[in-house]
mmCIF file of C-alpha atoms in Angstrom:
data_model
loop_
_atom_site.group_PDB
_atom_site.id
_atom_site.type_symbol
_atom_site.label_atom_id
_atom_site.label_comp_id
_atom_site.label_asym_id
_atom_site.label_seq_id
_atom_site.Cartn_x
_atom_site.Cartn_y
_atom_site.Cartn_z
ATOM 1 C CA MET A 1 23.222 1.035 23.509
ATOM 2 C CA GLU A 2 23.840 3.757 26.087
ATOM 3 C CA LEU A 3 23.719 7.377 24.958
ATOM 4 C CA THR A 4 27.298 7.894 26.121
ATOM 5 C CA THR A 5 28.439 5.200 23.675
ATOM 6 C CA VAL A 6 26.254 6.678 20.952
ATOM 7 C CA TRP A 7 27.843 10.086 21.363
ATOM 8 C CA PHE A 8 31.357 8.686 21.579
ATOM 9 C CA SER A 9 30.630 6.979 18.237
ATOM 10 C CA LEU A 10 29.154 10.166 16.737
ATOM 11 C CA ILE A 11 32.199 12.192 17.786
ATOM 12 C CA ALA A 12 34.393 9.540 16.151
ATOM 13 C CA VAL A 13 32.346 9.917 12.938
ATOM 14 C CA LEU A 14 32.773 13.698 13.066
ATOM 15 C CA TRP A 15 36.560 13.355 13.377
ATOM 16 C CA ILE A 16 36.559 10.846 10.525
ATOM 17 C CA GLY A 17 34.667 13.372 8.394
ATOM 18 C CA TYR A 18 37.065 16.142 9.355
ATOM 19 C CA PHE A 19 40.273 14.250 8.648
ATOM 20 C CA THR A 20 39.090 12.686 5.381
ATOM 21 C CA LEU A 21 37.834 16.000 3.993
ATOM 22 C CA GLU A 22 40.092 18.613 5.553
ATOM 23 C CA GLY A 23 42.986 16.213 5.087
ATOM 24 C CA PHE A 24 43.179 16.789 1.337
ATOM 25 C CA ASP A 25 42.772 20.540 1.958
ATOM 26 C CA PHE A 26 45.902 20.448 4.089
ATOM 27 C CA GLY A 27 47.672 18.345 1.489
ATOM 28 C CA VAL A 28 46.882 20.776 -1.321
ATOM 29 C CA GLY A 29 48.115 23.681 0.793
ATOM 30 C CA MET A 30 51.383 21.981 1.694
ATOM 31 C CA LEU A 31 52.017 20.971 -1.930
ATOM 32 C CA LEU A 32 51.490 24.473 -3.290
ATOM 33 C CA PRO A 33 55.258 25.188 -3.777
ATOM 34 C CA VAL A 34 55.943 21.633 -4.982
ATOM 35 C CA LEU A 35 53.363 21.126 -7.739
ATOM 36 C CA ALA A 36 52.824 24.687 -9.016
ATOM 37 C CA ARG A 37 55.409 26.387 -11.223
ATOM 38 C CA ASP A 38 53.859 29.855 -11.476
ATOM 39 C CA ASP A 39 51.042 31.973 -10.112
ATOM 40 C CA THR A 40 48.483 30.624 -12.570
ATOM 41 C CA GLU A 41 49.170 27.042 -11.507
ATOM 42 C CA ARG A 42 48.977 28.063 -7.859
ATOM 43 C CA ARG A 43 45.575 29.582 -8.588
ATOM 44 C CA VAL A 44 44.511 26.305 -10.194
ATOM 45 C CA MET A 45 45.473 24.383 -7.058
ATOM 46 C CA ILE A 46 43.764 26.844 -4.720
ATOM 47 C CA ASN A 47 40.625 26.762 -6.858
ATOM 48 C CA THR A 48 40.380 22.988 -6.477
ATOM 49 C CA ILE A 49 39.593 23.472 -2.785
ATOM 50 C CA GLY A 50 38.187 27.006 -2.972
ATOM 51 C CA PRO A 51 34.483 25.989 -2.917
ATOM 52 C CA VAL A 52 34.840 23.368 -0.168
ATOM 53 C CA TRP A 53 37.619 24.167 2.311
ATOM 54 C CA ASP A 54 35.469 26.249 4.659
ATOM 55 C CA GLY A 55 32.683 23.654 4.586
ATOM 56 C CA ASN A 56 35.203 20.966 5.491
ATOM 57 C CA GLU A 57 36.183 22.918 8.606
ATOM 58 C CA VAL A 58 32.593 22.750 9.836
ATOM 59 C CA TRP A 59 33.285 19.136 10.806
ATOM 60 C CA LEU A 60 35.897 20.374 13.294
ATOM 61 C CA LEU A 61 33.536 22.950 14.769
ATOM 62 C CA VAL A 62 30.787 20.378 15.213
ATOM 63 C CA ALA A 63 33.208 17.830 16.692
ATOM 64 C CA GLY A 64 34.411 20.408 19.221
ATOM 65 C CA GLY A 65 30.882 21.509 20.056
ATOM 66 C CA ALA A 66 29.671 17.926 20.419
ATOM 67 C CA THR A 67 32.574 17.118 22.748
ATOM 68 C CA PHE A 68 31.834 20.202 24.860
ATOM 69 C CA ALA A 69 28.144 19.309 25.184
ATOM 70 C CA ALA A 70 28.346 15.506 25.464
ATOM 71 C CA PHE A 71 31.603 15.099 27.437
ATOM 72 C CA PRO A 72 32.347 18.392 29.227
ATOM 73 C CA GLU A 73 35.047 16.868 31.461
ATOM 74 C CA TRP A 74 36.857 15.537 28.403
ATOM 75 C CA TYR A 75 36.624 18.932 26.707
ATOM 76 C CA ALA A 76 37.874 20.807 29.789
ATOM 77 C CA THR A 77 40.834 18.527 30.456
ATOM 78 C CA LEU A 78 41.778 18.328 26.779
ATOM 79 C CA PHE A 79 41.814 22.077 26.240
ATOM 80 C CA SER A 80 43.622 22.846 29.489
ATOM 81 C CA GLY A 81 46.280 20.167 28.996
ATOM 82 C CA PHE A 82 46.754 20.671 25.250
ATOM 83 C CA TYR A 83 46.354 24.431 25.365
ATOM 84 C CA LEU A 84 49.510 25.396 23.461
ATOM 85 C CA PRO A 85 49.273 22.878 20.567
ATOM 86 C CA LEU A 86 45.554 23.553 20.142
ATOM 87 C CA LEU A 87 46.242 27.302 20.172
ATOM 88 C CA LEU A 88 48.882 26.833 17.453
ATOM 89 C CA ILE A 89 46.394 24.829 15.394
ATOM 90 C CA LEU A 90 43.731 27.494 15.836
ATOM 91 C CA VAL A 91 46.079 30.324 14.832
ATOM 92 C CA ALA A 92 47.267 28.326 11.817
ATOM 93 C CA LEU A 93 43.685 27.697 10.679
ATOM 94 C CA ILE A 94 42.792 31.373 11.080
ATOM 95 C CA VAL A 95 45.833 32.560 9.115
ATOM 96 C CA ARG A 96 45.177 29.935 6.440
ATOM 97 C CA GLY A 97 41.559 31.061 6.074
ATOM 98 C CA LEU A 98 42.636 34.686 5.786
ATOM 99 C CA ALA A 99 45.128 33.715 3.098
ATOM 100 C CA PHE A 100 42.438 32.117 0.945
ATOM 101 C CA GLU A 101 40.287 35.224 1.229
ATOM 102 C CA TYR A 102 42.946 37.942 0.877
ATOM 103 C CA ARG A 103 45.410 36.433 -1.591
ATOM 104 C CA ALA A 104 43.656 37.912 -4.626
ATOM 105 C CA LYS A 105 42.822 41.289 -3.079
ATOM 106 C CA ARG A 106 45.902 42.975 -4.522
ATOM 107 C CA ASP A 107 47.680 42.547 -7.861
ATOM 108 C CA ASP A 108 51.158 42.299 -6.396
ATOM 109 C CA ASP A 109 53.528 39.319 -6.565
ATOM 110 C CA ARG A 110 55.039 39.927 -3.150
ATOM 111 C CA TRP A 111 51.571 40.186 -1.603
ATOM 112 C CA ARG A 112 50.529 36.857 -3.141
ATOM 113 C CA ARG A 113 53.772 35.108 -2.156
ATOM 114 C CA ARG A 114 53.288 36.095 1.476
ATOM 115 C CA TRP A 115 49.736 34.731 1.526
ATOM 116 C CA ASP A 116 50.919 31.589 -0.258
ATOM 117 C CA LEU A 117 53.409 31.098 2.568
ATOM 118 C CA ALA A 118 50.543 31.522 5.039
ATOM 119 C CA ILE A 119 48.606 28.775 3.233
ATOM 120 C CA ILE A 120 51.610 26.443 3.315
ATOM 121 C CA VAL A 121 52.414 26.985 6.999
ATOM 122 C CA GLY A 122 48.734 27.103 7.941
ATOM 123 C CA SER A 123 48.303 23.675 6.358
ATOM 124 C CA PHE A 124 51.516 22.126 7.694
ATOM 125 C CA VAL A 125 51.039 23.008 11.357
ATOM 126 C CA PRO A 126 47.597 21.393 11.847
ATOM 127 C CA ALA A 127 48.538 18.390 9.701
ATOM 128 C CA LEU A 128 51.422 17.672 12.077
ATOM 129 C CA LEU A 129 49.918 18.703 15.408
ATOM 130 C CA TRP A 130 46.609 16.866 15.030
ATOM 131 C CA GLY A 131 48.574 13.630 14.855
ATOM 132 C CA VAL A 132 50.639 14.613 17.889
ATOM 133 C CA ALA A 133 47.488 15.458 19.863
ATOM 134 C CA PHE A 134 45.601 12.264 19.031
ATOM 135 C CA ALA A 135 48.646 10.108 19.710
ATOM 136 C CA ASN A 136 48.945 11.623 23.186
ATOM 137 C CA ILE A 137 45.268 10.995 23.869
ATOM 138 C CA LEU A 138 45.752 7.323 22.980
ATOM 139 C CA ARG A 139 49.036 6.975 24.872
ATOM 140 C CA GLY A 140 47.641 8.644 27.959
ATOM 141 C CA VAL A 141 48.613 11.830 29.752
ATOM 142 C CA PRO A 142 49.124 12.689 33.453
ATOM 143 C CA ILE A 143 45.614 13.306 34.824
ATOM 144 C CA ASP A 144 45.287 13.500 38.599
ATOM 145 C CA ALA A 145 42.482 12.296 40.851
ATOM 146 C CA ASP A 146 40.624 15.587 40.323
ATOM 147 C CA LEU A 147 40.481 14.923 36.562
ATOM 148 C CA GLU A 148 42.938 17.744 35.882
ATOM 149 C CA TYR A 149 45.960 17.648 33.566
ATOM 150 C CA ALA A 150 49.157 17.539 35.638
ATOM 151 C CA GLY A 151 51.818 17.554 32.940
ATOM 152 C CA GLY A 152 53.714 20.062 30.805
ATOM 153 C CA PHE A 153 53.995 20.887 27.132
ATOM 154 C CA PHE A 154 57.210 18.973 26.451
ATOM 155 C CA GLU A 155 55.699 15.751 27.784
ATOM 156 C CA LEU A 156 53.493 15.833 24.681
ATOM 157 C CA LEU A 157 56.562 15.695 22.407
ATOM 158 C CA ASN A 158 57.360 12.037 23.001
ATOM 159 C CA PRO A 159 58.517 9.624 20.246
ATOM 160 C CA TYR A 160 55.121 7.953 19.862
ATOM 161 C CA ALA A 161 53.320 11.288 19.493
ATOM 162 C CA LEU A 162 55.884 12.631 17.023
ATOM 163 C CA LEU A 163 55.455 9.480 14.932
ATOM 164 C CA GLY A 164 51.721 10.101 15.024
ATOM 165 C CA GLY A 165 52.287 13.634 13.757
ATOM 166 C CA LEU A 166 54.500 12.424 10.907
ATOM 167 C CA THR A 167 51.868 9.827 10.013
ATOM 168 C CA THR A 168 49.036 12.351 9.674
ATOM 169 C CA LEU A 169 51.401 14.650 7.796
ATOM 170 C CA GLY A 170 52.248 11.904 5.309
ATOM 171 C CA LEU A 171 48.632 10.801 4.923
ATOM 172 C CA PHE A 172 47.440 14.334 4.215
ATOM 173 C CA VAL A 173 50.216 15.033 1.701
ATOM 174 C CA THR A 174 49.359 11.822 -0.159
ATOM 175 C CA HIS A 175 45.620 12.532 0.078
ATOM 176 C CA GLY A 176 46.190 16.057 -1.244
ATOM 177 C CA ALA A 177 48.397 14.922 -4.129
ATOM 178 C CA LEU A 178 45.750 12.460 -5.287
ATOM 179 C CA PHE A 179 43.040 15.100 -4.939
ATOM 180 C CA VAL A 180 45.036 17.487 -7.148
ATOM 181 C CA ALA A 181 45.537 14.681 -9.678
ATOM 182 C CA LEU A 182 41.793 14.010 -9.602
ATOM 183 C CA LYS A 183 40.688 17.636 -9.867
ATOM 184 C CA THR A 184 43.160 19.116 -12.362
ATOM 185 C CA ASP A 185 44.300 18.521 -15.916
ATOM 186 C CA GLY A 186 47.542 19.113 -17.774
ATOM 187 C CA GLU A 187 50.997 19.346 -16.264
ATOM 188 C CA ILE A 188 49.806 19.767 -12.671
ATOM 189 C CA ARG A 189 47.854 16.532 -12.893
ATOM 190 C CA HIS A 190 50.918 14.612 -14.097
ATOM 191 C CA ARG A 191 53.161 16.120 -11.422
ATOM 192 C CA ALA A 192 50.638 15.297 -8.700
ATOM 193 C CA ARG A 193 50.288 11.719 -9.897
ATOM 194 C CA GLY A 194 54.070 11.322 -10.036
ATOM 195 C CA LEU A 195 54.450 12.662 -6.491
ATOM 196 C CA ALA A 196 51.651 10.472 -5.132
ATOM 197 C CA LEU A 197 53.506 7.222 -5.843
ATOM 198 C CA PRO A 198 56.563 7.831 -3.606
ATOM 199 C CA ALA A 199 54.321 9.589 -1.068
ATOM 200 C CA VAL A 200 52.235 6.424 -0.710
ATOM 201 C CA GLY A 201 55.393 4.408 -0.025
ATOM 202 C CA VAL A 202 56.740 6.756 2.660
ATOM 203 C CA THR A 203 53.312 7.137 4.254
ATOM 204 C CA ALA A 204 52.790 3.362 4.319
ATOM 205 C CA VAL A 205 55.981 2.895 6.349
ATOM 206 C CA LEU A 206 54.995 5.622 8.825
ATOM 207 C CA ALA A 207 51.382 4.457 9.105
ATOM 208 C CA VAL A 208 52.242 0.786 9.636
ATOM 209 C CA ALA A 209 54.778 1.683 12.331
ATOM 210 C CA PHE A 210 52.360 4.021 14.145
ATOM 211 C CA LEU A 211 49.319 1.754 13.929
ATOM 212 C CA ALA A 212 51.327 -1.303 15.007
ATOM 213 C CA TRP A 213 52.684 0.641 17.994
ATOM 214 C CA THR A 214 49.140 1.762 18.846
ATOM 215 C CA GLN A 215 47.815 -1.781 18.591
ATOM 216 C CA GLN A 216 50.581 -3.051 20.849
ATOM 217 C CA GLN A 217 49.798 -0.389 23.486
ATOM 218 C CA THR A 218 46.011 -0.190 23.671
ATOM 219 C CA GLY A 219 44.643 -2.130 20.712
ATOM 220 C CA THR A 220 41.539 -4.323 20.603
ATOM 221 C CA VAL A 221 40.294 -6.877 18.095
ATOM 222 C CA GLY A 222 38.164 -4.184 16.465
ATOM 223 C CA SER A 223 41.061 -1.753 16.135
ATOM 224 C CA ALA A 224 43.278 -4.504 14.678
ATOM 225 C CA VAL A 225 40.715 -5.215 11.959
ATOM 226 C CA ALA A 226 40.375 -1.496 11.186
ATOM 227 C CA PHE A 227 44.157 -1.001 11.036
ATOM 228 C CA VAL A 228 44.721 -3.959 8.701
ATOM 229 C CA ALA A 229 41.905 -2.763 6.439
ATOM 230 C CA ALA A 230 43.405 0.751 6.441
ATOM 231 C CA ALA A 231 46.792 -0.630 5.378
ATOM 232 C CA LEU A 232 45.190 -2.622 2.556
ATOM 233 C CA ALA A 233 43.286 0.459 1.403
ATOM 234 C CA LEU A 234 46.532 2.433 1.267
ATOM 235 C CA VAL A 235 48.153 -0.302 -0.830
ATOM 236 C CA GLY A 236 45.123 -0.188 -3.126
ATOM 237 C CA ALA A 237 45.495 3.573 -3.422
ATOM 238 C CA GLY A 238 49.098 3.154 -4.526
ATOM 239 C CA LEU A 239 48.181 0.537 -7.139
ATOM 240 C CA ALA A 240 45.363 2.704 -8.472
ATOM 241 C CA ALA A 241 47.651 5.742 -8.673
ATOM 242 C CA ARG A 242 50.216 3.689 -10.592
ATOM 243 C CA ALA A 243 47.472 2.700 -13.060
ATOM 244 C CA ALA A 244 46.476 6.393 -13.448
ATOM 245 C CA ARG A 245 43.072 5.772 -11.839
ATOM 246 C CA GLU A 246 42.974 8.949 -9.781
ATOM 247 C CA GLY A 247 39.398 8.507 -8.599
ATOM 248 C CA TRP A 248 40.039 5.057 -7.143
ATOM 249 C CA ALA A 249 43.367 6.187 -5.714
ATOM 250 C CA PHE A 250 41.755 9.127 -3.932
ATOM 251 C CA LEU A 251 39.017 6.831 -2.634
ATOM 252 C CA GLY A 252 41.772 4.559 -1.324
ATOM 253 C CA THR A 253 43.394 7.270 0.798
ATOM 254 C CA PHE A 254 39.939 8.465 1.870
ATOM 255 C CA VAL A 255 39.113 4.974 3.165
ATOM 256 C CA THR A 256 42.589 4.636 4.686
ATOM 257 C CA ILE A 257 42.159 7.754 6.799
ATOM 258 C CA ALA A 258 38.591 6.837 7.758
ATOM 259 C CA LEU A 259 39.540 3.319 8.898
ATOM 260 C CA ALA A 260 42.676 4.504 10.706
ATOM 261 C CA VAL A 261 40.738 7.112 12.711
ATOM 262 C CA ALA A 262 37.973 4.594 13.426
ATOM 263 C CA GLY A 263 40.615 2.159 14.678
ATOM 264 C CA LEU A 264 42.092 4.815 16.961
ATOM 265 C CA PHE A 265 38.706 5.432 18.581
ATOM 266 C CA LEU A 266 38.115 1.678 18.913
ATOM 267 C CA ALA A 267 41.487 1.366 20.640
ATOM 268 C CA LEU A 268 40.603 4.264 22.965
ATOM 269 C CA PHE A 269 37.084 3.148 24.013
ATOM 270 C CA PRO A 270 35.774 3.205 26.749
ATOM 271 C CA ASP A 271 38.392 5.764 27.798
ATOM 272 C CA VAL A 272 38.366 9.229 26.308
ATOM 273 C CA MET A 273 41.627 10.332 27.990
ATOM 274 C CA PRO A 274 43.523 7.666 29.930
ATOM 275 C CA THR A 275 45.853 8.723 32.703
ATOM 276 C CA THR A 276 49.499 7.747 33.104
ATOM 277 C CA LEU A 277 49.603 8.555 36.839
ATOM 278 C CA ALA A 278 49.423 5.695 39.339
ATOM 279 C CA GLY A 279 47.027 7.599 41.573
ATOM 280 C CA GLY A 280 45.239 9.411 38.766
ATOM 281 C CA THR A 281 41.811 8.896 37.264
ATOM 282 C CA SER A 282 41.225 8.167 33.602
ATOM 283 C CA LEU A 283 38.457 10.006 31.823
ATOM 284 C CA THR A 284 35.911 7.569 30.410
ATOM 285 C CA THR A 285 32.640 7.791 28.515
ATOM 286 C CA THR A 286 30.947 7.457 31.911
ATOM 287 C CA ASN A 287 32.696 9.887 34.264
ATOM 288 C CA ALA A 288 33.283 12.544 31.563
ATOM 289 C CA ALA A 289 29.729 12.568 30.160
ATOM 290 C CA ALA A 290 26.954 15.114 30.492
ATOM 291 C CA THR A 291 23.563 14.203 31.973
ATOM 292 C CA SER A 292 21.242 11.757 30.221
ATOM 293 C CA TYR A 293 18.743 14.571 29.653
ATOM 294 C CA THR A 294 21.340 16.652 27.802
ATOM 295 C CA LEU A 295 22.427 13.697 25.699
ATOM 296 C CA GLY A 296 18.814 12.896 24.859
ATOM 297 C CA ILE A 297 18.099 16.411 23.566
ATOM 298 C CA MET A 298 21.343 16.400 21.571
ATOM 299 C CA THR A 299 20.402 13.076 19.990
ATOM 300 C CA VAL A 300 17.091 14.451 18.723
ATOM 301 C CA VAL A 301 18.803 17.515 17.267
ATOM 302 C CA ALA A 302 21.473 15.362 15.601
ATOM 303 C CA VAL A 303 18.879 13.046 14.042
ATOM 304 C CA VAL A 304 17.031 16.008 12.524
ATOM 305 C CA PHE A 305 19.882 18.178 11.257
ATOM 306 C CA THR A 306 22.725 15.777 10.405
ATOM 307 C CA PRO A 307 21.078 14.433 7.203
ATOM 308 C CA LEU A 308 20.476 18.021 6.028
ATOM 309 C CA VAL A 309 24.107 18.998 6.525
ATOM 310 C CA LEU A 310 25.343 15.852 4.770
ATOM 311 C CA ALA A 311 22.992 16.397 1.846
ATOM 312 C CA TYR A 312 24.093 20.011 1.418
ATOM 313 C CA GLN A 313 27.789 19.143 1.504
ATOM 314 C CA ALA A 314 27.308 16.277 -0.949
ATOM 315 C CA TRP A 315 25.478 18.667 -3.293
ATOM 316 C CA THR A 316 28.384 21.131 -3.053
ATOM 317 C CA TYR A 317 30.903 18.485 -4.093
ATOM 318 C CA TRP A 318 28.652 17.400 -6.960
ATOM 319 C CA VAL A 319 28.301 20.945 -8.305
ATOM 320 C CA PHE A 320 32.080 21.533 -8.245
ATOM 321 C CA ARG A 321 33.065 18.063 -9.471
ATOM 322 C CA LYS A 322 34.731 19.009 -12.783
ATOM 323 C CA ARG A 323 38.473 19.260 -13.406
ATOM 324 C CA ILE A 324 40.282 22.595 -13.462
ATOM 325 C CA ALA A 325 43.147 23.477 -15.812
ATOM 326 C CA VAL A 326 45.332 26.487 -16.522
ATOM 327 C CA HIS A 327 43.118 27.638 -19.403
ATOM 328 C CA HIS A 328 40.192 27.983 -16.984
ATOM 329 C CA ILE A 329 42.006 30.687 -15.005
ATOM 330 C CA PRO A 330 41.348 34.231 -16.266
ATOM 331 C CA ALA A 331 44.334 36.503 -16.761
ATOM 332 C CA ALA A 332 45.209 38.804 -13.902
ATOM 333 C CA PRO A 333 44.058 42.389 -14.489
ATOM 334 C CA ALA A 334 46.710 44.713 -15.846
ATOM 335 C CA PRO A 335 47.843 47.437 -13.448
ATOM 336 C CA ALA A 336 46.259 50.821 -14.059
ATOM 337 C CA THR A 337 48.435 53.360 -15.865
ATOM 338 C CA ALA A 338 48.808 56.904 -14.633
ATOM 339 C CA ARG A 339 47.339 59.662 -16.821
#
């Protein structure tokens, strides 16, 4: 297998890791005003992802870095053409990270509500725009003969891309609801489980429509198999949630997202950014790749360090595997009285 194919596959794995892990982070953030009734319950929900959210974002950083090093033409065209949506995602992620860190810095309800809003918006924007971005990559964008993006921002807001955004939004909300049901106890757990059932139904409709449209446009036999398996996994997640088997239900949405993303990359290969212009040039794993020497060095580094990163993240999830309930949250400190 050529190194360009190896690194295309590794980048696909990195995006799978990012969406399956950060996906429930986004879902928890978006569901903060829906599942929590007071500040203590909001703290319970935030604490379910508190030890892992920043580690989950490492997958995005590595995916971006790997794309820059392995396929520099892909990286350059993607970031110049998708500058505004990627900037919005970046700002949203920064604000969301600040909210997690600063929410508890002051004992003031208004202060906490503002940071809660930052968490909600900072989760919603990437959950929607990542789907829009990936749908446009699959659909193709105007790339000229010089491998430069020749379109505008509003060309990215086409019906297919918007459906892709709604699909990722629905998947992440469902994934997050099942994660909350898996990681909490008491009333929040029951609310999350109750919300997960209708969320699975709505998401299934969106996902089937988007994946079928994708298969019709650029699909292969491999992508068709992945998409069908993803749909079956989502059905299994719904059945498990109905039977109150939160662990199996969460695994179902995890597998659904993983198979759906894998299918998208299978449908894209060997292109990395197809063009919609008659005289344009599509970016492929061949003409967008770095030199063989660069790819060879990167492969050695990946073989050495990837198992270490995976082992550390698995250990983190194992350490923080227990459920969280309201009685685990300490009372907020009383405001100091003037003497």
